[in-house]
Coordinates of C-alpha atoms and ligand atoms in Angstrom, one line a residue:
M1 CA 0.0 0.0 0.0
S2 CA 1.1 3.6 -0.7
A3 CA 1.1 6.0 2.3
F4 CA -2.2 7.4 0.9
E5 CA -3.8 4.0 0.6
E6 CA -2.8 3.3 4.2
V7 CA -4.6 6.4 5.5
N8 CA -7.6 5.4 3.3
Y9 CA -7.6 1.9 4.7
Y10 CA -8.1 3.4 8.2
F11 CA -10.7 5.8 6.8
R12 CA -12.7 2.8 5.2
K13 CA -12.5 0.8 8.4
A14 CA -14.4 3.6 10.2
A15 CA -16.6 4.3 7.2
R16 CA -17.8 0.6 7.3
V17 CA -18.8 1.1 11.0
M18 CA -20.7 4.3 9.9
D19 CA -22.4 2.7 6.9
L20 CA -21.2 5.4 4.5
S21 CA -22.1 4.9 0.9
A22 CA -19.4 4.2 -1.6
A23 CA -20.0 7.5 -3.4
V24 CA -19.7 9.6 -0.2
E25 CA -16.6 7.6 0.7
K26 CA -15.0 8.3 -2.6
M27 CA -15.8 12.0 -2.4
L28 CA -14.4 12.4 1.1
V29 CA -11.1 10.6 0.3
T30 CA -10.4 12.4 -3.0
P31 CA -8.2 15.5 -2.7
F32 CA -9.7 18.9 -3.7
R33 CA -6.5 19.9 -5.6
E34 CA -3.0 18.5 -6.2
V35 CA -0.2 20.8 -7.2
K36 CA 3.3 19.6 -8.3
V37 CA 5.8 22.3 -9.1
D38 CA 9.4 22.7 -10.4
V39 CA 11.5 24.5 -7.7
S40 CA 14.8 25.0 -9.6
I41 CA 17.3 27.4 -8.1
A42 CA 20.8 28.6 -8.7
L43 CA 23.2 26.9 -6.3
D44 CA 26.0 28.9 -4.7
N45 CA 28.5 27.2 -7.1
G46 CA 26.6 28.6 -10.1
Q47 CA 25.1 25.3 -11.1
L48 CA 21.4 24.6 -11.4
G49 CA 19.7 22.7 -8.6
T50 CA 16.4 21.1 -9.6
F51 CA 13.8 20.1 -7.1
I52 CA 10.2 19.1 -7.1
G53 CA 7.7 20.6 -4.7
Y54 CA 4.1 19.5 -3.8
R55 CA 1.1 21.1 -2.2
I56 CA -1.9 18.8 -1.8
Q57 CA -5.1 20.4 -0.7
H58 CA -7.3 17.7 0.6
D59 CA -10.6 19.2 1.9
K60 CA -11.8 22.7 2.5
T61 CA -15.4 22.1 3.7
R62 CA -14.8 23.2 7.3
G63 CA -12.5 26.1 6.6
P64 CA -9.2 27.2 5.0
M65 CA -6.9 24.2 4.5
K66 CA -4.1 23.8 7.0
G67 CA -1.0 21.6 7.1
G68 CA 2.8 21.5 7.3
L69 CA 5.6 21.7 4.8
R70 CA 8.2 18.9 4.8
F71 CA 11.7 19.2 3.3
H72 CA 12.9 15.6 3.0
P73 CA 14.1 13.3 0.2
S74 CA 11.1 11.0 0.9
V75 CA 8.6 13.7 -0.1
D76 CA 6.4 12.5 -3.1
L77 CA 2.9 12.6 -4.3
A78 CA 1.6 9.7 -2.2
E79 CA 3.2 10.9 1.0
A80 CA 1.9 14.4 0.6
Q81 CA -1.6 13.0 -0.2
A82 CA -1.5 10.9 2.9
L83 CA -0.4 13.7 5.1
A84 CA -2.9 16.2 3.6
S85 CA -5.8 13.8 4.2
L86 CA -4.6 13.2 7.8
M87 CA -4.8 17.0 8.3
T88 CA -8.4 17.0 7.3
W89 CA -9.2 14.3 9.8
K90 CA -7.0 15.8 12.5
T91 CA -8.4 19.3 12.3
A92 CA -11.9 17.7 12.6
V93 CA -10.9 15.5 15.6
V94 CA -9.9 18.6 17.6
N95 CA -12.8 20.6 16.0
L96 CA -10.8 23.4 14.5
P97 CA -12.5 25.5 11.7
Y98 CA -10.1 24.2 9.1
G99 CA -9.7 21.6 6.3
G100 CA -6.5 19.8 5.5
A101 CA -3.4 20.2 3.3
K102 CA 0.2 19.2 3.3
G103 CA 3.2 19.7 1.0
G104 CA 6.9 20.0 0.8
I105 CA 10.0 19.6 -1.4
A106 CA 11.9 16.4 -2.2
V107 CA 15.3 17.6 -0.9
D108 CA 17.8 16.9 1.8
P109 CA 18.1 20.4 3.3
E110 CA 21.5 19.4 4.9
S111 CA 22.9 19.3 1.3
L112 CA 22.1 23.0 0.9
T113 CA 23.8 26.2 2.3
P114 CA 21.5 28.5 4.3
R115 CA 21.4 30.9 1.3
E116 CA 20.3 28.1 -1.0
L117 CA 17.7 26.9 1.5
E118 CA 16.3 30.5 1.6
R119 CA 16.2 30.7 -2.2
L120 CA 14.5 27.3 -2.4
T121 CA 11.8 28.3 0.1
R122 CA 11.2 31.6 -1.7
R123 CA 11.1 29.9 -5.1
F124 CA 8.5 27.4 -3.8
V125 CA 6.3 30.3 -2.6
Q126 CA 6.6 32.0 -6.0
Q127 CA 5.3 28.8 -7.5
I128 CA 2.3 28.3 -5.1
H129 CA 1.5 31.8 -3.8
D130 CA -1.7 31.9 -5.8
I131 CA -3.2 28.8 -4.2
I132 CA -2.2 29.5 -0.5
G133 CA -3.4 32.4 1.6
P134 CA -4.9 33.2 5.1
Q135 CA -8.4 32.2 3.9
Q136 CA -7.3 29.5 1.6
D137 CA -4.4 27.4 2.7
I138 CA -2.0 28.1 5.6
P139 CA 1.3 26.1 5.7
A140 CA 3.2 25.4 8.9
P141 CA 6.4 23.6 10.0
D142 CA 7.0 19.9 9.6
V143 CA 10.0 17.6 9.3
N144 CA 13.2 19.8 8.5
T145 CA 11.3 23.1 8.4
N146 CA 11.4 25.6 11.1
P147 CA 10.4 29.2 12.2
Q148 CA 13.0 30.8 10.0
I149 CA 11.6 29.0 6.9
M150 CA 8.1 30.1 7.9
A151 CA 9.4 33.7 8.2
W152 CA 10.8 33.5 4.6
I153 CA 7.4 32.2 3.4
M154 CA 5.5 35.0 5.1
D155 CA 7.9 37.6 3.6
E156 CA 7.8 36.2 0.0
Y157 CA 4.0 35.8 0.1
S158 CA 3.6 39.3 1.3
K159 CA 5.5 40.6 -1.8
F160 CA 2.7 39.3 -3.9
H161 CA -0.3 39.9 -1.7
G162 CA 0.6 42.7 0.8
F163 CA 1.5 42.2 4.5
S164 CA 0.1 38.8 5.4
P165 CA 1.3 37.2 8.7
A166 CA -1.7 34.9 8.7
V167 CA -0.6 33.0 5.6
V168 CA 1.7 30.7 7.6
T169 CA 2.0 29.6 11.2
G170 CA 4.9 28.5 13.3
K171 CA 6.7 31.8 12.7
P172 CA 9.2 33.2 15.1
V173 CA 7.5 35.0 18.0
E174 CA 9.3 38.2 17.0
L175 CA 7.5 38.0 13.6
F176 CA 3.9 37.4 14.7
G177 CA 4.4 33.8 15.8
S178 CA 2.5 32.5 18.8
K179 CA 4.0 32.0 22.2
G180 CA 3.9 28.3 22.9
R181 CA 3.8 27.2 19.3
E182 CA 7.3 25.7 19.3
E183 CA 6.5 23.4 22.2
A184 CA 2.8 22.8 21.3
T185 CA 2.9 19.5 19.6
G186 CA 5.1 17.8 22.2
R187 CA 3.0 19.4 25.0
G188 CA -0.2 18.1 23.4
V189 CA 1.4 14.6 23.0
V190 CA 1.9 14.4 26.7
W191 CA -1.5 15.7 27.6
A192 CA -3.1 13.2 25.2
L193 CA -1.3 10.4 27.1
E194 CA -2.3 11.8 30.5
E195 CA -5.9 11.9 29.5
Y196 CA -5.7 8.2 28.5
L197 CA -3.8 7.1 31.6
A198 CA -6.3 8.8 33.9
D199 CA -9.3 7.3 32.0
A200 CA -7.8 3.8 31.9
G201 CA -6.8 3.9 35.6
L202 CA -3.2 3.5 34.7
G203 CA -1.8 6.2 37.0
E204 CA 0.6 8.9 36.0
V205 CA 3.6 9.6 33.8
R206 CA 5.8 9.5 36.8
G207 CA 7.9 6.3 37.0
K208 CA 6.8 5.0 33.6
R209 CA 9.4 4.0 31.0
F210 CA 9.4 5.6 27.5
A211 CA 11.2 5.0 24.2
V212 CA 11.1 7.9 21.8
Q213 CA 12.1 7.8 18.1
G214 CA 13.0 11.3 16.8
F215 CA 14.5 14.1 18.8
G216 CA 13.4 17.1 16.6
N217 CA 10.7 19.6 17.5
V218 CA 8.1 17.0 18.5
G219 CA 10.3 14.3 20.1
S220 CA 12.5 16.7 22.0
W221 CA 9.6 18.7 23.5
A222 CA 7.7 15.5 24.3
C223 CA 10.8 14.2 26.1
R224 CA 11.2 17.4 28.1
F225 CA 7.6 17.3 29.3
L226 CA 7.8 13.6 30.1
H227 CA 11.0 14.2 32.1
E228 CA 9.5 17.1 34.0
R229 CA 6.7 14.8 35.1
G230 CA 9.1 12.1 36.4
G231 CA 8.8 9.9 33.3
R232 CA 12.0 7.9 32.5
V233 CA 13.0 8.1 28.8
V234 CA 15.2 5.1 28.5
A235 CA 15.8 5.0 24.7
I236 CA 15.9 7.8 22.1
G237 CA 16.9 7.6 18.4
D238 CA 17.3 10.1 15.6
A239 CA 18.5 10.0 12.0
R240 CA 22.2 9.7 13.0
G241 CA 22.0 7.2 15.9
A242 CA 20.3 6.0 19.0
I243 CA 21.0 5.8 22.7
G244 CA 19.8 3.9 25.7
H245 CA 20.1 4.3 29.5
R246 CA 18.4 1.8 31.9
E247 CA 17.7 4.5 34.6
G248 CA 16.5 7.2 32.2
I249 CA 18.3 9.8 30.1
D250 CA 18.8 13.2 31.5
I251 CA 16.8 15.2 29.0
P252 CA 17.9 18.8 29.7
T253 CA 21.6 17.7 29.3
L254 CA 20.8 15.8 26.2
V255 CA 19.1 18.9 24.7
E256 CA 22.4 20.7 25.2
H257 CA 24.4 17.8 23.7
V258 CA 22.1 17.8 20.6
A259 CA 22.4 21.6 20.2
K260 CA 26.2 21.2 20.0
T261 CA 26.5 17.9 18.0
R262 CA 23.1 17.8 16.1
S263 CA 22.5 14.2 17.2
V264 CA 21.7 12.2 20.3
A265 CA 24.5 9.8 19.3
G266 CA 27.6 9.9 21.5
F267 CA 25.7 11.3 24.6
P268 CA 28.0 10.7 27.5
G269 CA 26.9 8.0 29.9
A270 CA 24.4 6.4 27.6
Q271 CA 24.9 3.3 25.5
G272 CA 24.8 3.3 21.8
I273 CA 21.9 1.2 20.5
S274 CA 20.3 0.5 17.1
N275 CA 17.3 2.5 15.8
E276 CA 15.2 -0.7 15.8
G277 CA 16.3 -1.1 19.4
V278 CA 14.4 2.0 20.3
L279 CA 11.2 0.6 18.8
L280 CA 11.6 -2.7 20.6
A281 CA 12.8 -1.3 23.9
D282 CA 11.4 -2.7 27.2
V283 CA 9.1 0.2 28.0
D284 CA 5.6 1.1 29.0
V285 CA 5.1 3.6 26.2
L286 CA 6.6 3.8 22.7
V287 CA 6.6 7.3 21.1
P288 CA 7.3 7.3 17.4
A289 CA 8.2 11.0 16.7
A290 CA 10.1 10.9 13.4
L291 CA 8.9 9.6 10.1
G292 CA 6.0 7.5 8.9
G293 CA 5.8 3.8 8.3
V294 CA 8.2 2.7 11.0
I295 CA 6.0 0.3 12.9
T296 CA 5.4 -2.5 10.4
E297 CA 4.2 -6.1 10.2
A298 CA 7.8 -7.1 10.6
N299 CA 8.4 -5.5 14.0
A300 CA 4.9 -5.1 15.5
K301 CA 4.8 -8.5 17.2
D302 CA 8.1 -7.7 19.0
I303 CA 7.1 -4.3 20.3
R304 CA 7.1 -4.6 24.1
A305 CA 5.4 -1.3 25.0
R306 CA 1.7 -1.6 26.0
I307 CA 0.9 1.9 24.7
V308 CA 2.0 3.4 21.3
L309 CA 1.7 7.2 21.4
E310 CA 1.7 8.3 17.8
A311 CA 3.5 11.7 17.9
A312 CA 4.7 11.3 14.3
N313 CA 2.2 11.2 11.4
A314 CA 1.3 7.8 10.1
P315 CA 4.0 5.8 12.0
T316 CA 2.0 2.6 12.0
T317 CA 1.1 0.6 8.9
P318 CA -2.4 -1.0 8.8
G319 CA -0.9 -4.5 9.1
A320 CA 1.1 -3.5 12.2
D321 CA -2.0 -1.7 13.6
D322 CA -4.0 -5.0 13.4
I323 CA -1.2 -6.9 15.0
L324 CA -0.9 -4.4 17.9
E325 CA -4.7 -4.4 18.4
G326 CA -4.8 -8.2 18.4
R327 CA -2.1 -8.2 21.1
G328 CA -4.0 -5.7 23.2
V329 CA -1.5 -2.9 22.8
T330 CA -3.3 0.5 22.9
V331 CA -2.5 2.7 20.0
L332 CA -3.3 6.4 20.5
P333 CA -3.5 7.7 17.0
D334 CA -1.6 10.5 15.3
I335 CA -4.8 12.5 14.3
F336 CA -5.5 13.0 18.0
V337 CA -2.1 12.7 19.7
N338 CA -0.1 15.2 17.7
A339 CA -3.0 17.7 17.1
G340 CA -1.5 20.2 19.6
G341 CA 0.7 21.6 16.9
V342 CA -2.2 22.5 14.5
T343 CA -4.3 23.7 17.4
V344 CA -1.7 26.3 18.5
S345 CA -1.2 27.1 14.8
Y346 CA -4.9 27.9 14.8
F347 CA -4.4 30.2 17.8
E348 CA -1.5 31.9 16.0
W349 CA -3.6 32.5 12.9
A350 CA -6.5 33.8 15.0
Q351 CA -4.1 36.2 16.8
N352 CA -2.6 37.4 13.4
I353 CA -6.1 38.1 12.0
Q354 CA -7.1 40.0 15.1
Q355 CA -3.6 41.7 15.3
F356 CA -3.6 40.9 19.0
S357 CA -1.3 38.6 20.9
W358 CA -2.1 36.1 23.6
E359 CA -0.1 35.4 26.7
E360 CA 1.4 31.9 26.9
E361 CA -0.9 30.9 29.8
K362 CA -3.9 31.5 27.6
V363 CA -2.4 29.5 24.7
N364 CA -1.6 26.6 26.9
A365 CA -5.0 26.6 28.8
E366 CA -6.9 26.7 25.4
L367 CA -4.6 23.9 24.1
H368 CA -5.3 21.8 27.2
R369 CA -9.0 22.3 26.8
H370 CA -9.0 21.2 23.1
M371 CA -7.0 18.1 23.9
R372 CA -9.2 17.2 26.9
E373 CA -12.4 17.7 24.9
A374 CA -11.1 15.7 21.9
Y375 CA -10.1 12.8 24.2
A376 CA -13.5 12.8 25.9
T377 CA -15.2 12.6 22.6
L378 CA -13.0 9.8 21.3
A379 CA -13.3 7.8 24.6
R380 CA -17.1 8.0 24.3
V381 CA -17.0 6.5 20.8
V382 CA -14.4 3.8 21.8
K383 CA -16.8 2.7 24.5
S384 CA -20.1 3.0 22.7
R385 CA -19.0 1.5 19.4
K386 CA -16.4 -0.9 20.8
V387 CA -13.7 0.2 18.4
S388 CA -10.0 1.2 18.7
F389 CA -9.0 4.8 19.4
R390 CA -7.9 5.1 15.7
T391 CA -11.3 4.0 14.3
A392 CA -13.0 6.2 16.9
A393 CA -11.0 9.2 15.8
F394 CA -11.8 8.6 12.1
I395 CA -15.5 8.1 13.0
V396 CA -15.6 11.5 14.8
A397 CA -13.7 13.2 12.0
I398 CA -15.7 11.7 9.1
G399 CA -18.9 12.6 11.0
R400 CA -17.9 16.2 11.3
V401 CA -16.6 16.6 7.7
G402 CA -19.4 14.6 6.3
R403 CA -22.1 16.6 8.1
A404 CA -20.5 19.9 7.0
T405 CA -20.4 18.6 3.4
V406 CA -24.1 17.7 3.4
L407 CA -25.1 21.0 5.0
R408 CA -23.1 23.1 2.5
G409 CA -24.5 21.0 -0.3
V410 CA -22.5 19.3 -3.1
Ligands
LIG501 P1 12.0 17.5 12.9 O1 12.6 17.7 11.6 O2 12.1 18.7 13.9 O3 12.6 16.2 13.7 C1 12.6 15.0 13.0 C2 13.4 14.0 13.9 O4 13.3 12.7 13.3 C3 14.9 14.4 14.0 O5 15.3 14.1 15.3 C4 15.5 13.4 13.0 O6 16.8 13.1 13.2 C5 14.6 12.2 13.2 N1 14.6 11.2 12.1 C6 14.6 11.4 10.8 N2 14.8 10.3 10.1 C7 14.9 9.3 11.0 C8 15.1 7.9 11.0 N3 15.2 7.3 9.8 N4 15.2 7.2 12.1 C9 15.1 7.9 13.3 N5 14.9 9.2 13.5 C10 14.8 9.9 12.3 O7 10.4 17.1 12.7 P2 9.2 17.3 13.7 O8 8.5 18.6 13.4 O9 9.6 17.0 15.0 O10 8.2 16.1 13.1 C11 8.3 14.8 13.6 C12 7.0 14.1 13.3 O11 6.0 14.7 13.9 C13 6.7 14.0 11.8 O12 6.0 12.8 11.5 C14 5.7 15.2 11.6 O13 4.8 15.0 10.5 C15 5.0 15.1 13.0 N6 4.3 16.3 13.4 C16 5.0 17.4 13.6 C17 4.3 18.6 14.0 C18 5.0 19.9 14.3 O14 4.4 20.8 14.9 N7 6.3 20.0 14.0 C19 2.9 18.5 14.3 C20 2.3 17.3 14.1 C21 3.0 16.2 13.7

């Protein structure tokens, strides 16, 4: 299955429970618009660099489309379609007035100089500026994109359309970004887990053991919040290596190490382990927080965690999901768990439109409320329909998008 087919497999599993007709199913899974553009730039050495960019706009029934931009060699049409559709379902799960979109450029940003990266970003905006906009489609950070890149997007878009901070979220706070956006996804991940632990009578984060794959924006903030609450993160991996420590890794010191060396690898006092070793670690909770498709039929039977907390998008393939469900492992799904990022992106957009800025306490309180309400809704569906959290999340999302579609009229 392609990445997009995998998302649609989950969609159909929920659609069957809901008795959706084949025609409605087809309409809801089909993207509204798919854009593929040439993003060629002059490299610093005078040669031509040729790259392909994508923006997939999946659904706009419930509001402007929203979703990140990924700069990674794996970016292709199917991945962007999958991630765009996940954004439609995610914004609906947390009940934001948005649709879903996603995009990116097939590039390894580490192969570019900072000036080339800026040129590439600006070139991409030149190619797609007419289909994005504060009331149309609002990009945000994802893998290998950051607040500086969002600032370039805002600047370039504003050259075409006038001053437009609300065209993109995840901007630096000095340039109309929201307080609390940087940490929001990781913070939401931990709140999602806490809601489940309390509901299932499984106690607190304190004393529990965690393995985290990915130590970028989402993984590193999730680790910090788990550590603050007394959780023991015993295994962490990133693209360059992985480390383990029986008693728990000292996260604040690891953050300093990564700031200097750009990897968790070689962290003093920890053991080097394999990337697969992170996924199979003897822990209570496994937190995939890097790329998609890492929990597969090949490794799902060996995962020792009892809870999989999907901080990454689409980390679990359908075959693996079935194996985990059969083994009684609770999978808390991406479209709920990592929705904190888009939720605070929504607050950023709302602040930009109102030209008014919120204090961080208000951002965090509103984020907490959204995560709690989303969990309560999912938990009700899990219990009443006797389905997994993932199917429940899709049922809630399809219901909201479907009703909005019917009310607006086809
Ligand atoms: P990031 O670029 O900040 O970090 C990615 C991390 O993954 C890095 O530590 C990188 O080294 C690691 N990684 C990459 N390839 C790997 C591999 N093969 N094995 C192990 N580790 C690897 O990206 P991010 O923003 O933290 O995004 C991580 C995940 O969370 C993605 O799936 C993204 O779609 C999802 N997500 C991000 C946000 C957000 O607000 N940034 C919101 C929702 C979901």
